[in-house]
GROMACS .gro file of C-alpha atoms in nm:
model
   69
    1MET     CA    1  -4.725  -1.414  -1.555
    2ILE     CA    2  -4.614  -1.727  -1.569
    3ILE     CA    3  -4.399  -1.701  -1.849
    4GLY     CA    4  -4.233  -1.402  -1.676
    5THR     CA    5  -4.186  -1.555  -1.377
    6VAL     CA    6  -4.028  -1.904  -1.580
    7ALA     CA    7  -3.814  -1.641  -1.769
    8THR     CA    8  -3.691  -1.440  -1.394
    9ILE     CA    9  -3.590  -1.771  -1.301
   10ILE     CA   10  -3.444  -1.913  -1.582
   11GLY     CA   11  -3.227  -1.570  -1.582
   12ILE     CA   12  -3.061  -1.604  -1.194
   13ILE     CA   13  -2.986  -1.940  -1.267
   14TRP     CA   14  -2.802  -1.881  -1.544
   15CYS     CA   15  -2.634  -1.590  -1.351
   16MET     CA   16  -2.520  -1.812  -1.145
   17TYR     CA   17  -2.360  -2.033  -1.370
   18ASP     CA   18  -2.171  -1.782  -1.551
   19GLU     CA   19  -2.039  -1.647  -1.260
   20ASN     CA   20  -1.933  -1.992  -1.131
   21ARG     CA   21  -1.804  -2.065  -1.447
   22MET     CA   22  -1.605  -1.736  -1.490
   23SER     CA   23  -1.492  -1.803  -1.084
   24ARG     CA   24  -1.296  -2.146  -1.239
   25GLU     CA   25  -1.152  -1.972  -1.498
   26ASP     CA   26  -0.988  -1.720  -1.292
   27ALA     CA   27  -0.874  -1.954  -1.034
   28LYS     CA   28  -0.717  -2.126  -1.315
   29ARG     CA   29  -0.555  -1.856  -1.466
   30ASP     CA   30  -0.460  -1.729  -1.143
   31TYR     CA   31  -0.275  -2.099  -1.069
   32LEU     CA   32  -0.166  -2.124  -1.391
   33GLU     CA   33   0.048  -1.743  -1.326
   34ARG     CA   34   0.173  -1.814  -0.964
   35VAL     CA   35   0.302  -2.170  -1.078
   36ALA     CA   36   0.470  -2.016  -1.349
   37LEU     CA   37   0.628  -1.768  -1.116
   38GLY     CA   38   0.792  -2.040  -0.952
   39GLN     CA   39   0.521  -2.125  -0.653
   40ASP     CA   40   0.481  -2.445  -0.485
   41PRO     CA   41   0.190  -2.597  -0.716
   42GLU     CA   42   0.029  -2.787  -0.425
   43TYR     CA   43   0.040  -2.412  -0.197
   44VAL     CA   44  -0.055  -2.248  -0.432
   45ALA     CA   45  -0.367  -2.481  -0.525
   46TRP     CA   46  -0.475  -2.486  -0.145
   47SER     CA   47  -0.437  -2.127  -0.100
   48ILE     CA   48  -0.662  -2.078  -0.419
   49ASN     CA   49  -0.923  -2.332  -0.269
   50ASN     CA   50  -0.894  -2.166   0.104
   51ALA     CA   51  -0.955  -1.832  -0.055
   52VAL     CA   52  -1.247  -1.657   0.128
   53ASP     CA   53  -1.398  -1.300   0.027
   54ASP     CA   54  -1.387  -1.140   0.396
   55THR     CA   55  -1.452  -0.839   0.344
   56ALA     CA   56  -1.594  -0.745   0.665
   57SER     CA   57  -1.250  -0.799   0.844
   58LEU     CA   58  -1.087  -0.600   0.572
   59GLU     CA   59  -1.317  -0.289   0.637
   60ALA     CA   60  -1.246  -0.328   1.019
   61ALA     CA   61  -0.908  -0.325   0.955
   62ASN     CA   62  -0.882   0.008   0.741
   63ARG     CA   63  -1.106   0.165   0.993
   64VAL     CA   64  -0.847   0.113   1.264
   65TYR     CA   65  -0.541   0.194   1.056
   66LYS     CA   66  -0.740   0.523   0.973
   67GLN     CA   67  -0.815   0.575   1.357
   68ARG     CA   68  -0.412   0.544   1.395
   69ASN     CA   69  -0.311   0.819   1.146
   0.00000   0.00000   0.00000
């Protein structure tokens, strides 16, 4: 019981760490690609740092779009 609980906690922590690491790698790759395309490095850094996963507003916009068509 205790071993299972400890293993579960370690697994959750590892998944959170791994997801964060992948997010940092994705952000770095995106930054380098956008700078290579000639975009302003300061703006690219700002836009990546301020990016938000706002799926609720995207879903609302899609509903409005579908109602109009």
